[in-house]
Short mmCIF file of C-alpha atoms and ligand atoms in Angstrom, two decimals:
data_model
loop_
_atom_site.label_atom_id
_atom_site.label_comp_id
_atom_site.label_asym_id
_atom_site.label_seq_id
_atom_site.Cartn_x
_atom_site.Cartn_y
_atom_site.Cartn_z
CA MET Q 1 -107.61 50.56 125.62
CA LYS Q 2 -104.71 52.67 124.41
CA SER Q 3 -103.74 54.35 121.38
CA PRO Q 4 -100.75 53.02 119.36
CA ASP Q 5 -97.22 53.63 120.83
CA PRO Q 6 -96.24 56.94 119.37
CA ALA Q 7 -92.76 55.57 118.77
CA LEU Q 8 -94.15 52.80 116.69
CA VAL Q 9 -96.38 55.11 114.81
CA THR Q 10 -93.40 57.48 114.09
CA ALA Q 11 -91.43 54.45 112.92
CA VAL Q 12 -93.81 53.20 110.46
CA ARG Q 13 -94.44 56.92 109.10
CA THR Q 14 -90.71 57.35 108.57
CA LYS Q 15 -89.28 54.04 107.55
CA LYS Q 16 -89.80 52.84 103.86
CA HIS Q 17 -88.81 49.05 104.00
CA ILE Q 18 -90.96 47.20 106.49
CA LEU Q 19 -90.67 43.45 107.23
CA LEU Q 20 -93.68 41.92 108.70
CA ALA Q 21 -93.35 38.74 110.69
CA THR Q 22 -95.52 36.52 112.87
CA HIS Q 23 -95.45 33.36 114.89
CA PHE Q 24 -95.10 29.71 113.30
CA ASN Q 25 -98.27 27.66 112.83
CA PRO Q 26 -99.94 31.03 112.12
CA ASP Q 27 -103.46 31.08 112.90
CA GLY Q 28 -106.40 33.50 111.38
CA ASP Q 29 -105.33 36.56 113.45
CA ALA Q 30 -101.65 36.00 112.76
CA LEU Q 31 -102.20 35.85 109.03
CA GLY Q 32 -104.80 38.23 108.88
CA SER Q 33 -103.06 40.80 110.76
CA LEU Q 34 -99.87 40.30 108.60
CA LEU Q 35 -101.70 40.43 105.29
CA GLY Q 36 -103.94 43.17 106.30
CA LEU Q 37 -101.14 45.42 107.43
CA ALA Q 38 -98.99 44.76 104.32
CA ASP Q 39 -101.72 46.00 102.19
CA ILE Q 40 -102.32 49.04 104.41
CA LEU Q 41 -98.52 49.76 104.36
CA GLU Q 42 -98.20 49.42 100.59
CA GLY Q 43 -101.14 51.80 100.21
CA MET Q 44 -98.64 54.28 102.04
CA ASP Q 45 -96.02 53.59 99.36
CA LYS Q 46 -94.17 51.23 101.65
CA ARG Q 47 -91.74 48.35 100.38
CA VAL Q 48 -93.21 45.44 102.24
CA PHE Q 49 -91.79 42.00 103.10
CA ARG Q 50 -94.24 39.28 104.13
CA TYR Q 51 -92.26 36.77 105.93
CA LEU Q 52 -93.43 33.51 107.35
CA GLU Q 53 -91.53 30.27 108.30
CA GLU Q 54 -93.72 27.97 106.14
CA PRO Q 55 -96.15 28.24 103.29
CA VAL Q 56 -99.78 29.37 104.32
CA SER Q 57 -102.00 26.53 105.39
CA PRO Q 58 -104.78 25.66 102.82
CA LEU Q 59 -107.55 26.87 105.45
CA TYR Q 60 -106.17 30.50 104.92
CA ARG Q 61 -105.36 30.51 101.30
CA PHE Q 62 -108.33 32.64 100.35
CA LEU Q 63 -106.94 35.68 102.41
CA PRO Q 64 -105.92 38.31 99.75
CA GLY Q 65 -102.17 38.67 99.40
CA CYS Q 66 -101.33 35.14 100.50
CA GLY Q 67 -99.52 34.74 97.16
CA GLN Q 68 -97.08 37.38 98.24
CA ILE Q 69 -95.86 35.64 101.31
CA GLN Q 70 -92.25 34.66 101.33
CA THR Q 71 -90.29 31.84 103.26
CA ASP Q 72 -87.09 32.31 102.04
CA MET Q 73 -84.62 33.64 104.64
CA HIS Q 74 -82.01 34.61 102.18
CA LYS Q 75 -84.64 37.08 100.77
CA VAL Q 76 -85.07 38.57 104.00
CA ARG Q 77 -81.44 39.11 104.50
CA GLU Q 78 -81.21 40.87 101.23
CA PHE Q 79 -84.17 42.95 102.11
CA VAL Q 80 -82.64 43.96 105.23
CA ALA Q 81 -79.32 44.86 103.64
CA GLN Q 82 -80.77 46.68 100.78
CA ALA Q 83 -83.18 48.76 103.31
CA GLY Q 84 -80.05 49.87 105.29
CA GLU Q 85 -81.07 52.63 108.01
CA ASP Q 86 -84.39 52.56 106.31
CA TYR Q 87 -85.63 49.34 107.76
CA LEU Q 88 -88.23 48.45 110.34
CA GLY Q 89 -89.32 45.00 111.39
CA LEU Q 90 -92.78 44.54 112.82
CA CYS Q 91 -93.69 41.36 114.75
CA LEU Q 92 -97.45 40.46 115.07
CA ASP Q 93 -99.34 38.46 117.36
CA CYS Q 94 -96.37 36.85 118.73
CA GLY Q 95 -96.27 36.40 122.52
CA ASP Q 96 -92.59 35.16 122.81
CA ALA Q 97 -89.52 35.78 120.49
CA TYR Q 98 -88.97 32.07 119.93
CA ARG Q 99 -92.40 31.64 118.48
CA LEU Q 100 -90.95 33.44 115.48
CA GLY Q 101 -89.64 30.07 114.51
CA ARG Q 102 -86.27 28.59 113.79
CA HIS Q 103 -84.86 31.79 112.42
CA HIS Q 104 -86.02 33.92 115.55
CA SER Q 105 -82.58 34.98 116.77
CA GLU Q 106 -81.36 36.12 113.45
CA LEU Q 107 -84.88 38.12 113.03
CA ILE Q 108 -84.77 39.77 116.32
CA GLY Q 109 -81.05 40.68 115.43
CA PHE Q 110 -82.31 43.05 112.70
CA HIS Q 111 -83.03 46.54 114.21
CA PRO Q 112 -85.23 48.42 114.76
CA LEU Q 113 -87.90 45.44 115.63
CA MET Q 114 -91.21 46.59 117.09
CA VAL Q 115 -93.86 44.21 118.51
CA ILE Q 116 -97.59 44.62 117.99
CA ASP Q 117 -99.68 41.85 120.14
CA HIS Q 118 -102.35 41.09 122.55
CA HIS Q 119 -100.99 38.02 124.45
CA LYS Q 120 -100.95 38.36 128.22
CA GLY Q 121 -97.54 37.01 128.88
CA ASN Q 122 -95.79 39.16 126.36
CA ALA Q 123 -92.91 40.76 128.16
CA GLY Q 124 -92.20 42.92 125.29
CA PHE Q 125 -89.23 41.91 123.27
CA GLY Q 126 -87.62 43.97 120.67
CA ASP Q 127 -86.77 47.82 120.33
CA GLY Q 128 -90.45 48.85 121.07
CA SER Q 129 -93.61 47.33 121.65
CA TRP Q 130 -97.41 48.12 121.73
CA ILE Q 131 -99.09 45.36 123.65
CA GLU Q 132 -102.62 45.18 125.21
CA PRO Q 133 -103.56 41.88 126.64
CA HIS Q 134 -107.43 42.70 126.77
CA ARG Q 135 -107.69 43.32 123.13
CA SER Q 136 -109.76 40.71 121.06
CA SER Q 137 -107.04 40.18 118.39
CA THR Q 138 -103.99 41.87 116.97
CA ALA Q 139 -105.94 42.73 113.72
CA GLU Q 140 -108.13 45.03 115.94
CA MET Q 141 -104.80 46.78 116.81
CA VAL Q 142 -103.74 46.93 113.33
CA TYR Q 143 -107.07 48.70 112.45
CA ASP Q 144 -106.30 51.21 115.06
CA LEU Q 145 -102.66 51.79 113.91
CA ALA Q 146 -104.20 52.38 110.28
CA MET Q 147 -106.79 55.00 111.64
CA THR Q 148 -103.80 56.88 113.54
CA LEU Q 149 -101.78 56.84 110.47
CA GLY Q 150 -104.54 58.05 108.60
CA ALA Q 151 -103.95 55.34 106.06
CA GLU Q 152 -106.47 53.75 103.67
CA ILE Q 153 -108.01 50.34 104.50
CA THR Q 154 -108.96 48.67 101.17
CA THR Q 155 -111.81 46.09 100.98
CA LYS Q 156 -108.85 43.37 100.59
CA ALA Q 157 -107.15 44.58 103.75
CA SER Q 158 -110.60 44.75 105.50
CA GLU Q 159 -111.17 41.00 104.47
CA CYS Q 160 -108.02 40.14 106.02
CA LEU Q 161 -108.65 42.04 109.22
CA PHE Q 162 -112.28 40.83 109.68
CA ALA Q 163 -111.08 37.15 109.19
CA ALA Q 164 -108.64 37.76 111.81
CA ILE Q 165 -111.04 39.07 114.24
CA SER Q 166 -113.71 36.56 113.70
CA THR Q 167 -111.29 33.64 114.24
CA ASP Q 168 -109.58 35.10 117.35
CA THR Q 169 -112.89 35.91 119.23
CA GLY Q 170 -114.57 32.52 118.20
CA SER Q 171 -116.83 34.46 115.92
CA PHE Q 172 -117.30 37.44 118.26
CA ARG Q 173 -117.99 35.21 121.39
CA TYR Q 174 -114.76 35.49 123.82
CA GLU Q 175 -114.84 37.76 126.59
CA SER Q 176 -112.10 40.18 124.95
CA THR Q 177 -114.95 40.80 122.34
CA SER Q 178 -115.59 44.45 123.26
CA GLY Q 179 -117.90 47.23 121.72
CA HIS Q 180 -114.85 48.51 119.78
CA THR Q 181 -114.26 45.11 118.42
CA PHE Q 182 -117.78 45.43 116.98
CA ALA Q 183 -117.11 48.85 115.75
CA VAL Q 184 -114.16 47.92 114.04
CA ALA Q 185 -115.85 44.83 112.53
CA GLY Q 186 -118.81 47.08 111.43
CA ASP Q 187 -116.41 49.48 109.92
CA LEU Q 188 -114.65 46.64 107.91
CA VAL Q 189 -118.07 45.65 106.65
CA ASN Q 190 -118.67 49.16 105.49
CA ARG Q 191 -115.53 48.90 103.58
CA GLY Q 192 -116.67 46.05 101.67
CA VAL Q 193 -116.25 42.75 103.65
CA LYS Q 194 -119.26 40.17 103.23
CA PRO Q 195 -119.20 38.43 106.65
CA GLU Q 196 -121.09 35.50 104.97
CA GLN Q 197 -118.18 35.15 102.35
CA ILE Q 198 -115.53 35.17 105.06
CA ALA Q 199 -117.60 32.57 107.21
CA ASN Q 200 -117.82 30.27 104.35
CA ASN Q 201 -114.27 30.41 103.40
CA LEU Q 202 -113.47 29.77 107.23
CA TYR Q 203 -115.86 27.41 108.50
CA ASP Q 204 -117.71 25.81 105.58
CA ASN Q 205 -114.96 24.82 103.31
CA TYR Q 206 -113.35 21.69 104.74
CA THR Q 207 -112.18 18.54 103.25
CA LEU Q 208 -113.77 15.12 103.77
CA GLY Q 209 -110.50 13.92 105.32
CA ARG Q 210 -110.96 16.59 108.24
CA LEU Q 211 -114.39 15.23 109.10
CA ARG Q 212 -113.00 11.69 109.14
CA LEU Q 213 -110.14 12.98 111.43
CA MET Q 214 -112.52 14.60 113.60
CA GLN Q 215 -114.23 11.27 114.19
CA GLU Q 216 -110.98 9.67 115.07
CA VAL Q 217 -109.99 12.59 117.43
CA LEU Q 218 -113.36 12.60 119.12
CA ALA Q 219 -113.27 8.89 119.73
CA THR Q 220 -110.16 9.55 121.97
CA LEU Q 221 -112.39 11.62 124.49
CA GLU Q 222 -111.62 11.38 128.09
CA MET Q 223 -113.38 13.01 130.83
CA HIS Q 224 -112.30 13.60 134.27
CA GLU Q 225 -113.06 15.37 137.69
CA ARG Q 226 -116.77 15.09 137.48
CA ASP Q 227 -116.73 15.89 133.79
CA ARG Q 228 -114.84 19.43 134.28
CA ILE Q 229 -111.93 18.27 132.40
CA ALA Q 230 -112.05 17.12 128.78
CA ILE Q 231 -109.12 15.53 127.00
CA ILE Q 232 -108.81 14.61 123.30
CA ARG Q 233 -105.69 13.80 121.24
CA VAL Q 234 -104.51 13.39 117.71
CA THR Q 235 -101.52 11.29 116.55
CA GLN Q 236 -99.43 10.97 113.46
CA LYS Q 237 -101.22 7.83 112.48
CA MET Q 238 -104.33 9.48 112.51
CA LEU Q 239 -103.18 12.08 110.12
CA GLU Q 240 -101.95 9.58 107.85
CA ARG Q 241 -104.88 7.35 108.02
CA THR Q 242 -107.31 10.28 107.02
CA PHE Q 243 -104.75 12.18 104.51
CA THR Q 244 -104.68 15.09 106.49
CA THR Q 245 -102.26 17.31 108.30
CA MET Q 246 -102.23 19.06 111.72
CA GLU Q 247 -103.73 22.22 110.30
CA ASP Q 248 -106.82 20.25 109.78
CA THR Q 249 -107.16 19.96 113.63
CA GLU Q 250 -107.78 23.69 114.09
CA TYR Q 251 -110.96 24.36 116.14
CA PHE Q 252 -111.26 20.76 117.27
CA ILE Q 253 -110.73 21.70 120.75
CA ASN Q 254 -113.93 23.82 120.65
CA LEU Q 255 -115.97 20.54 120.64
CA PRO Q 256 -115.18 19.39 124.11
CA ARG Q 257 -114.87 22.84 125.28
CA ALA Q 258 -118.64 23.42 124.43
CA VAL Q 259 -119.89 20.87 126.78
CA SER Q 260 -121.60 22.70 129.75
CA SER Q 261 -119.82 20.93 132.52
CA VAL Q 262 -116.17 21.40 130.96
CA ARG Q 263 -114.11 24.11 132.58
CA VAL Q 264 -110.91 22.91 130.93
CA ALA Q 265 -110.47 21.42 127.55
CA VAL Q 266 -107.12 19.86 126.61
CA PHE Q 267 -105.87 18.97 123.09
CA LEU Q 268 -102.70 16.83 122.80
CA LYS Q 269 -100.99 16.75 119.41
CA GLU Q 270 -98.50 14.65 118.51
CA VAL Q 271 -96.38 16.90 116.33
CA GLU Q 272 -93.90 14.15 115.70
CA PRO Q 273 -92.74 11.17 117.75
CA LEU Q 274 -92.17 12.34 121.25
CA HIS Q 275 -92.74 16.07 120.49
CA VAL Q 276 -96.30 17.03 121.81
CA SER Q 277 -98.03 20.39 121.38
CA VAL Q 278 -100.51 21.07 123.88
CA SER Q 279 -103.59 23.53 123.43
CA LEU Q 280 -105.59 24.48 126.54
CA ARG Q 281 -108.82 26.23 126.73
CA ALA Q 282 -110.71 27.22 129.67
CA LYS Q 283 -114.22 28.62 130.79
CA GLY Q 284 -115.16 30.20 133.81
CA LYS Q 285 -112.69 31.26 136.53
CA CYS Q 286 -109.89 28.86 135.36
CA ASP Q 287 -106.73 30.41 134.19
CA VAL Q 288 -104.87 28.16 131.67
CA SER Q 289 -102.21 30.69 130.80
CA LEU Q 290 -100.66 30.04 134.18
CA VAL Q 291 -100.70 26.32 133.48
CA ALA Q 292 -99.11 26.94 130.05
CA ALA Q 293 -96.39 29.35 131.71
CA GLN Q 294 -95.24 26.40 133.97
CA PHE Q 295 -94.21 24.56 130.87
CA GLY Q 296 -92.60 27.44 129.35
CA GLY Q 297 -95.60 28.36 127.04
CA GLY Q 298 -98.06 31.18 127.39
CA GLY Q 299 -101.14 32.63 125.88
CA HIS Q 300 -104.28 34.13 127.22
CA ARG Q 301 -106.44 33.34 130.46
CA ASN Q 302 -108.92 31.19 128.44
CA ALA Q 303 -106.65 29.90 125.47
CA SER Q 304 -103.01 28.97 125.93
CA GLY Q 305 -100.56 26.43 124.81
CA PHE Q 306 -97.01 24.88 125.27
CA ARG Q 307 -94.92 22.16 123.89
CA VAL Q 308 -92.98 19.28 125.29
CA LYS Q 309 -90.07 17.31 123.56
CA GLY Q 310 -88.88 13.99 124.86
CA GLN Q 311 -92.28 12.75 126.13
CA SER Q 312 -95.15 10.72 124.72
CA VAL Q 313 -98.63 11.94 124.41
CA GLU Q 314 -99.43 9.64 127.26
CA ALA Q 315 -96.81 10.87 129.46
CA VAL Q 316 -97.70 14.43 128.93
CA ARG Q 317 -101.40 13.59 129.80
CA ASP Q 318 -100.14 11.80 133.00
CA PHE Q 319 -98.10 15.00 134.41
CA LEU Q 320 -100.79 17.60 133.24
CA LEU Q 321 -103.82 15.91 134.62
CA PRO Q 322 -103.03 16.52 138.51
CA ILE Q 323 -102.21 20.22 137.87
CA LEU Q 324 -105.50 20.69 135.92
CA ARG Q 325 -107.68 18.73 138.65
CA GLN Q 326 -106.31 21.51 140.96
CA GLU Q 327 -107.09 24.25 138.44
CA VAL Q 328 -110.72 23.26 138.10
CA GLN Q 329 -111.37 23.42 141.76
CA VAL Q 330 -111.62 27.11 141.85
P1 5GP R 401 -103.37 27.08 120.31
O1 5GP R 401 -103.94 26.29 121.33
O2 5GP R 401 -104.45 27.67 119.28
O3 5GP R 401 -102.09 26.69 119.65
O4 5GP R 401 -102.82 28.56 121.15
C1 5GP R 401 -103.75 29.06 122.00
C2 5GP R 401 -103.04 30.34 122.45
O5 5GP R 401 -101.88 30.12 123.23
C3 5GP R 401 -102.61 31.13 121.38
O6 5GP R 401 -102.82 32.59 121.78
C4 5GP R 401 -101.21 30.96 121.13
O7 5GP R 401 -100.33 32.27 120.94
C5 5GP R 401 -100.68 30.76 122.56
N1 5GP R 401 -99.86 29.57 122.60
C6 5GP R 401 -99.78 28.44 122.01
N2 5GP R 401 -98.61 27.65 122.15
C7 5GP R 401 -97.67 28.52 122.82
C8 5GP R 401 -96.40 28.45 123.35
O8 5GP R 401 -95.83 27.32 123.14
N3 5GP R 401 -95.84 29.37 123.74
C9 5GP R 401 -96.59 30.71 123.99
N4 5GP R 401 -96.00 31.73 124.75
N5 5GP R 401 -97.71 30.77 123.69
C10 5GP R 401 -98.53 29.73 123.10
MN1 MN R 402 -104.21 36.69 118.19
#
């Protein structure tokens, strides 16, 4: 485990106007890291811009500071122009520049941009980066950055960081969960986080529509290769029928993954007709980040993803299956 990159620490110390950005379809770690760091930086008297491509999913609206998120690119330009030389952009939890969304080229054109991330495939775009692939979460790194800066972590920031760590570790279960992860989580609890409250908000606060959607998605389950590969899918029709959105499918992939024989779980998501988002989860020795990388995606050894345009869900399943059959032989 490393300390925050010194150039990053100096930049955060000296710059007054800081823009925070993360990947599209932000998960708990992306949002929690962004909102937690925003609060920490404001405590240091910084002017902070919380940028997201889209409004926050209802799943995460309980996170303190959500209301201050802005999605307007015009406002970003104004912020950058006003900041002049006193500007810093921080990109959090984003393994690849294009995952910043449709304005990624413009966002990475605002200098300096520094990257804080824990994705294995992150080659380190931007003007500087602090990337540690074995870390449980970006939020754990944000906590260490705050410690290095000697900054205060309020209860609100602690809640954001705790929710982020909890979601990205599968509730402290994945192999990246280290002693340090628990030490950080413990300190966040000492700063006022109520784990039960965060867990209720994250995992016991769903709509009935989501449960109905889960019924439909689980009905699509296919098992292959002596029950080592599990595939589920969601289509736009299912979302329409259950009055849900794609965000409601968060964590569905953990259900087939939890079957003891399963080594790779696949979730095929029809984002729009002929646009498929693929989530991959692995257990044991399988490395699904390599599979995702073959299709221009990425992620971690045991959790990765990619997108395919111009092909149906069925076609994606058909080209992916032989590759996965190979992968589960190891
Ligand atoms: P999820 O299946 O939850 O969407 O993503 C699992 C992991 O893979 C996350 O760490 C996510 O950042 C990464 N990931 C998902 N899709 C992509 C992608 O298209 N490109 C890259 N580089 N990483 C992805
Ligand atoms: Mn993360």
